[in-house]
mmCIF file of N, CA and C in Angstrom:
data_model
loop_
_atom_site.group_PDB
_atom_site.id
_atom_site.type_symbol
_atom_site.label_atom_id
_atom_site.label_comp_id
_atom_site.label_asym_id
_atom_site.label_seq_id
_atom_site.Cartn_x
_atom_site.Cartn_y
_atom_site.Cartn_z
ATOM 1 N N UNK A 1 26.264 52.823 112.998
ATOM 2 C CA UNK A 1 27.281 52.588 111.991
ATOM 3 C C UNK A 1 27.644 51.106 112.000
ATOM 4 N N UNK A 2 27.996 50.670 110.958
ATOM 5 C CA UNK A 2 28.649 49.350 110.677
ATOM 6 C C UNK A 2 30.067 49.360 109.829
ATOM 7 N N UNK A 3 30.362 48.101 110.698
ATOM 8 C CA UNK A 3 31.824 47.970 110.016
ATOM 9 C C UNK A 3 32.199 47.250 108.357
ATOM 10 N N UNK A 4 32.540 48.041 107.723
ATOM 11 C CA UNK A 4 32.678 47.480 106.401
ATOM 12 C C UNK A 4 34.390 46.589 106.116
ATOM 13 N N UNK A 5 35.116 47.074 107.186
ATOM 14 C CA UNK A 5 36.457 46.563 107.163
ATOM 15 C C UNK A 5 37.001 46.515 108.212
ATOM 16 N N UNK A 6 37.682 45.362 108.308
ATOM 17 C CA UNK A 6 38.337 45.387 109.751
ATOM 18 C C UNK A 6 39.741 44.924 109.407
ATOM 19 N N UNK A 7 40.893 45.614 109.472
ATOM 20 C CA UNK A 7 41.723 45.410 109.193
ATOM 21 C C UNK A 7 43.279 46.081 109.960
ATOM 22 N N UNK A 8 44.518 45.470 109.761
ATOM 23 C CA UNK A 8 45.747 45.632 110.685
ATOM 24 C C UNK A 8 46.255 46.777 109.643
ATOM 25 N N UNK A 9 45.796 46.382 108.323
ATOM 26 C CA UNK A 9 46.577 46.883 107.169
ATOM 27 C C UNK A 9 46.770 48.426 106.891
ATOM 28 N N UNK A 10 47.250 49.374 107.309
ATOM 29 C CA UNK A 10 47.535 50.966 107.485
ATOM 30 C C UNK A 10 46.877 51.319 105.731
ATOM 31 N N UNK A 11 47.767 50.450 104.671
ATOM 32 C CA UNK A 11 47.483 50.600 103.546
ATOM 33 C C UNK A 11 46.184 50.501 102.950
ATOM 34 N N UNK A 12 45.429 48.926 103.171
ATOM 35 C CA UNK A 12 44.138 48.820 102.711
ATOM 36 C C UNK A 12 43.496 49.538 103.429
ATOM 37 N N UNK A 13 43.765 50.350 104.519
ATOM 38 C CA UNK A 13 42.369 51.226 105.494
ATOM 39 C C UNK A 13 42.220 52.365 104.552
ATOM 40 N N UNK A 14 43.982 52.868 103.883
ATOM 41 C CA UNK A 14 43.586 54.722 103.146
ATOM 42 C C UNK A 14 42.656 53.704 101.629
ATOM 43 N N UNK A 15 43.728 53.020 101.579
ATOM 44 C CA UNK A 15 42.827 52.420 100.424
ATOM 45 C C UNK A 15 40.948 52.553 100.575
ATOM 46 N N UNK A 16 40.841 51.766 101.217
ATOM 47 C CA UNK A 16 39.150 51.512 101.556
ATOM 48 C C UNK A 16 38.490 52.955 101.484
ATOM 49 N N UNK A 17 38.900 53.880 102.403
ATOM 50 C CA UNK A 17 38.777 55.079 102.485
ATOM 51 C C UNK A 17 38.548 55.543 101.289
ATOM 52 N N UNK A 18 39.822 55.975 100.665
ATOM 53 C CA UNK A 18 39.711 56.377 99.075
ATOM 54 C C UNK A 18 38.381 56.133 98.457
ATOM 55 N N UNK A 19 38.069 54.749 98.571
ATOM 56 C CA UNK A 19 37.013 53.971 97.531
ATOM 57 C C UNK A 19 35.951 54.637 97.861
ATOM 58 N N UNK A 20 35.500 54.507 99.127
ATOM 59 C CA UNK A 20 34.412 54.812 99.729
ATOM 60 C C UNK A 20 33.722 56.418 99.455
ATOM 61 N N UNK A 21 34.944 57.263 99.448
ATOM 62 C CA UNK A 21 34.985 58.783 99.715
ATOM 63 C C UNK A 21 34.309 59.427 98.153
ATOM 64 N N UNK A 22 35.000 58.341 96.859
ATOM 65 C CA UNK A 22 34.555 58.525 95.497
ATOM 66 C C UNK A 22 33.630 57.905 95.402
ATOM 67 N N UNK A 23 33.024 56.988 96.299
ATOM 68 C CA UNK A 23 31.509 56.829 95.883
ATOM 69 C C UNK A 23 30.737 57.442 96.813
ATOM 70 N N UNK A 24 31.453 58.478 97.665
ATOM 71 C CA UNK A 24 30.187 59.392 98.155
ATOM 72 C C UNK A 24 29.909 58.704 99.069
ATOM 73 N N UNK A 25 30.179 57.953 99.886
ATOM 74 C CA UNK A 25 29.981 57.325 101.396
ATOM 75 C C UNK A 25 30.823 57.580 102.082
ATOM 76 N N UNK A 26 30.311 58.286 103.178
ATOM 77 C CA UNK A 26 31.283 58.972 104.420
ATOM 78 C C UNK A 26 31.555 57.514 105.271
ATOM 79 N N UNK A 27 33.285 57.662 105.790
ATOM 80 C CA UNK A 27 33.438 56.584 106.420
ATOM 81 C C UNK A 27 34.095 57.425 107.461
ATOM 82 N N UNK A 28 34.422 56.459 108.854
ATOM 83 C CA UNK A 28 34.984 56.408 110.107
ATOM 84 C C UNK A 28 35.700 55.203 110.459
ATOM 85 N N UNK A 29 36.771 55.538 111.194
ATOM 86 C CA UNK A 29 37.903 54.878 111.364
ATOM 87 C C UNK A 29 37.658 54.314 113.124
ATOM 88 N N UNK A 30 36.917 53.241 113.688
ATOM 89 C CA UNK A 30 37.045 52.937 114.882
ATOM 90 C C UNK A 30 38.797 52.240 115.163
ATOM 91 N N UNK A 31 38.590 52.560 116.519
ATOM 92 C CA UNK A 31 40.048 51.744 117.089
ATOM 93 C C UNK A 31 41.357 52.542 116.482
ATOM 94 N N UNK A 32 41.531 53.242 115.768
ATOM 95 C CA UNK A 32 42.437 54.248 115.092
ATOM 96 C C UNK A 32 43.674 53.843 116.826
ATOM 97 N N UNK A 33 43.376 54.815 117.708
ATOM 98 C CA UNK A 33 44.006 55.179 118.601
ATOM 99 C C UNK A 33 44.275 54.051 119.561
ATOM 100 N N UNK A 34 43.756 53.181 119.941
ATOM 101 C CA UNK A 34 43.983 52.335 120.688
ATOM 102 C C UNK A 34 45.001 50.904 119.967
ATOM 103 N N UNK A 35 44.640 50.597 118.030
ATOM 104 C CA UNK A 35 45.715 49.972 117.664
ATOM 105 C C UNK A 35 47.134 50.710 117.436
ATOM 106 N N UNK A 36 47.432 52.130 117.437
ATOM 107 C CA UNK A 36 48.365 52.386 117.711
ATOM 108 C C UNK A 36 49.053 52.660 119.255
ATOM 109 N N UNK A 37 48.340 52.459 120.068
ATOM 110 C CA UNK A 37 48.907 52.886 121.364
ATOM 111 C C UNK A 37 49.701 51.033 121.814
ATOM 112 N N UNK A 38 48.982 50.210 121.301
ATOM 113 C CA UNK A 38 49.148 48.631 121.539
ATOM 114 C C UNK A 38 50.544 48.501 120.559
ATOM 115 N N UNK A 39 51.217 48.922 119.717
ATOM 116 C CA UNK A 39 52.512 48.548 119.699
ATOM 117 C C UNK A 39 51.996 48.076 118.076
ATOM 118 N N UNK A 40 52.865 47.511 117.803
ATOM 119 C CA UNK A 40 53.078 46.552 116.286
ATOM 120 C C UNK A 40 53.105 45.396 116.184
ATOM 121 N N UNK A 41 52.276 44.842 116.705
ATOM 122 C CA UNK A 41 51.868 43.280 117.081
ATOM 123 C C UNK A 41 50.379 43.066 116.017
ATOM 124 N N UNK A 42 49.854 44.314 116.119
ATOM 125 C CA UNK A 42 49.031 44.194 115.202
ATOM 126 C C UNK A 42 47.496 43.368 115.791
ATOM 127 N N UNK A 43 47.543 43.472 117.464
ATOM 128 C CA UNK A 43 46.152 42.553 118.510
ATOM 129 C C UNK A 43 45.190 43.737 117.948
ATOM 130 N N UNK A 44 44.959 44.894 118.033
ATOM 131 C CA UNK A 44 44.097 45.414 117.621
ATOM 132 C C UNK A 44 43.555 45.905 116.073
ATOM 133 N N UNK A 45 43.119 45.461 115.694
ATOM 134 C CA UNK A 45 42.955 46.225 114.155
ATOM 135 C C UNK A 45 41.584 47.377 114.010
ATOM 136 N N UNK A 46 42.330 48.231 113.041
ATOM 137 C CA UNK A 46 41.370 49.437 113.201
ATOM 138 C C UNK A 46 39.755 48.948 112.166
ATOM 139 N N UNK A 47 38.508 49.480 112.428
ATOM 140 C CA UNK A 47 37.738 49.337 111.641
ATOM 141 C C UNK A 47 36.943 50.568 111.201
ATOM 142 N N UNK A 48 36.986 50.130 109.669
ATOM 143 C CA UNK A 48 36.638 51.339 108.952
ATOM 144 C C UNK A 48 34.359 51.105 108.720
ATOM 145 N N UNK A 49 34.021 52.217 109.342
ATOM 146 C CA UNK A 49 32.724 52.427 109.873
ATOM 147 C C UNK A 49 31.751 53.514 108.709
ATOM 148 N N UNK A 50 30.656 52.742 107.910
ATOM 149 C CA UNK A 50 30.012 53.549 107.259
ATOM 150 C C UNK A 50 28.751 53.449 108.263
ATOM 151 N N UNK A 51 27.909 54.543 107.677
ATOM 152 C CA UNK A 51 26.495 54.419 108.252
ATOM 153 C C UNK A 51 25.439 53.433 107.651
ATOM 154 N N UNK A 52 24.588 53.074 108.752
ATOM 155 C CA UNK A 52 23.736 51.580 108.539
ATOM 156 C C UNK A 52 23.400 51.848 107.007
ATOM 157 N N UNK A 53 22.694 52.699 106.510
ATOM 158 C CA UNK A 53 22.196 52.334 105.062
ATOM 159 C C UNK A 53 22.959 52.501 103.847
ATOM 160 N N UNK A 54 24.482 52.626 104.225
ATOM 161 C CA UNK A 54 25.038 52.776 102.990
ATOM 162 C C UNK A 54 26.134 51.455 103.069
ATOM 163 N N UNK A 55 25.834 50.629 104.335
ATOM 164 C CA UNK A 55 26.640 49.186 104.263
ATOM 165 C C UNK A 55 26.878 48.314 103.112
ATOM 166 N N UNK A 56 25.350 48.234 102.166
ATOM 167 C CA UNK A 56 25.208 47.247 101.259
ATOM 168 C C UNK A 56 26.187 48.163 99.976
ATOM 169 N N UNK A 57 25.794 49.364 99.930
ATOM 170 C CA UNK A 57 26.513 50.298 98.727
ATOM 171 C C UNK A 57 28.165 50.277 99.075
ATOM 172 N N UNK A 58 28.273 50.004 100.166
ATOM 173 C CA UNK A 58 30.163 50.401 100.603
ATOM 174 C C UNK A 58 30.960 48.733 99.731
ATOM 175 N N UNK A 59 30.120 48.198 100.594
ATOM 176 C CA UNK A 59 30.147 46.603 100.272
ATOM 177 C C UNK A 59 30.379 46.655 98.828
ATOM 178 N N UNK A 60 29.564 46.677 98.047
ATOM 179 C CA UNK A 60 29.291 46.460 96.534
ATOM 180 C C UNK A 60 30.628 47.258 96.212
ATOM 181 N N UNK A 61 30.674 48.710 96.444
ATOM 182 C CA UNK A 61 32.175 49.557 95.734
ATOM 183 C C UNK A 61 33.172 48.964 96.799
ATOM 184 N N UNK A 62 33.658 48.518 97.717
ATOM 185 C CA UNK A 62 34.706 47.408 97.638
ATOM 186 C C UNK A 62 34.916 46.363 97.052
ATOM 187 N N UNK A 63 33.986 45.556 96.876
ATOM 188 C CA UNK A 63 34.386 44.378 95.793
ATOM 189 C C UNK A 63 34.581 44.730 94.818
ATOM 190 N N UNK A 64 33.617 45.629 94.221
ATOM 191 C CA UNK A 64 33.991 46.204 93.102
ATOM 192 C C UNK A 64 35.644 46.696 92.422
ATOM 193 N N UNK A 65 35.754 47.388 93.528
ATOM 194 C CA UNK A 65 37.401 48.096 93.558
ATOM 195 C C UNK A 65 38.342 46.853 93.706
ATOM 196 N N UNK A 66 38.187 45.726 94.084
ATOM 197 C CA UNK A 66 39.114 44.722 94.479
ATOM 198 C C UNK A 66 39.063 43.661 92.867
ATOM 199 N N UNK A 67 37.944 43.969 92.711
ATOM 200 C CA UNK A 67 38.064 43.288 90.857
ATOM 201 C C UNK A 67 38.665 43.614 89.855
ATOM 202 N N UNK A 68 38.692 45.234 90.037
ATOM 203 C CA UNK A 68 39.170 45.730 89.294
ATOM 204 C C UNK A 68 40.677 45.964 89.267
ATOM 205 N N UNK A 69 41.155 45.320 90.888
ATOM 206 C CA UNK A 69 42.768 45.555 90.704
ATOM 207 C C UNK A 69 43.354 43.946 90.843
ATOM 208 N N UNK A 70 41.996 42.807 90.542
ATOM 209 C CA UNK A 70 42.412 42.049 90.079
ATOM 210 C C UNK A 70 42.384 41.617 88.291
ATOM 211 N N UNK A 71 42.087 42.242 87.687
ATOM 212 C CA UNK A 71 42.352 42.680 86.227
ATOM 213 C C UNK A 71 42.658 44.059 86.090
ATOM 214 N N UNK A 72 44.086 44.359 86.179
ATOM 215 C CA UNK A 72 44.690 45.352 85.581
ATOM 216 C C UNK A 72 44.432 46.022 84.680
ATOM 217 N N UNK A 73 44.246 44.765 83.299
ATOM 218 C CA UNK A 73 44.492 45.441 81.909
ATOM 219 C C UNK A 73 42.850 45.750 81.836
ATOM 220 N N UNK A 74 41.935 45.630 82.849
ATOM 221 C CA UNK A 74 40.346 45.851 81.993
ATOM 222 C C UNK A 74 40.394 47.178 81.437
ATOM 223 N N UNK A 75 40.856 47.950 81.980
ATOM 224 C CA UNK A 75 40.800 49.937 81.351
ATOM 225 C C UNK A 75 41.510 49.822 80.294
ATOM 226 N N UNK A 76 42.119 49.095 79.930
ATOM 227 C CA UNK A 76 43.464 49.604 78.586
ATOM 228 C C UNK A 76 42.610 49.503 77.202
#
């Protein structure tokens, strides 16, 4: 598995998740348990884990998803 995100952010992880799950790429959450046992300092960040051949596809539908919520109005 490879890491497609590494992040402190509780929010962008369901986020990422979400994205991933509607394009049909199973993801995993490393470090889950150990950045919460470390407090709210935020030294550990959790990383969100697809499998090796769907890295380049996870990749592509995150940017993707991040364009699109940097133009709002493109759907209207």
């Amino acid at each position: 598995m490879k890491a497609v995100l590494t992040t402190n952010n509780a929010v962008e992880l369901g986020w990422a998740e979400t994205v991933l799950a509607a394009a049909g790429i199973r993801t995993e959450v490393f470090d889950r348990h150990a950045s919460v046992t470390e407090g709210s300092i935020g030294a550990l960040p959790r990383r969100l884990m697809v499998p090796d051949r769907d890295l380049a596809r996870a990749t592509a539908a995150l940017q993707q998803a991040r364009a699109a919520l940097d133009r709002p109005d493109a759907d209207a």
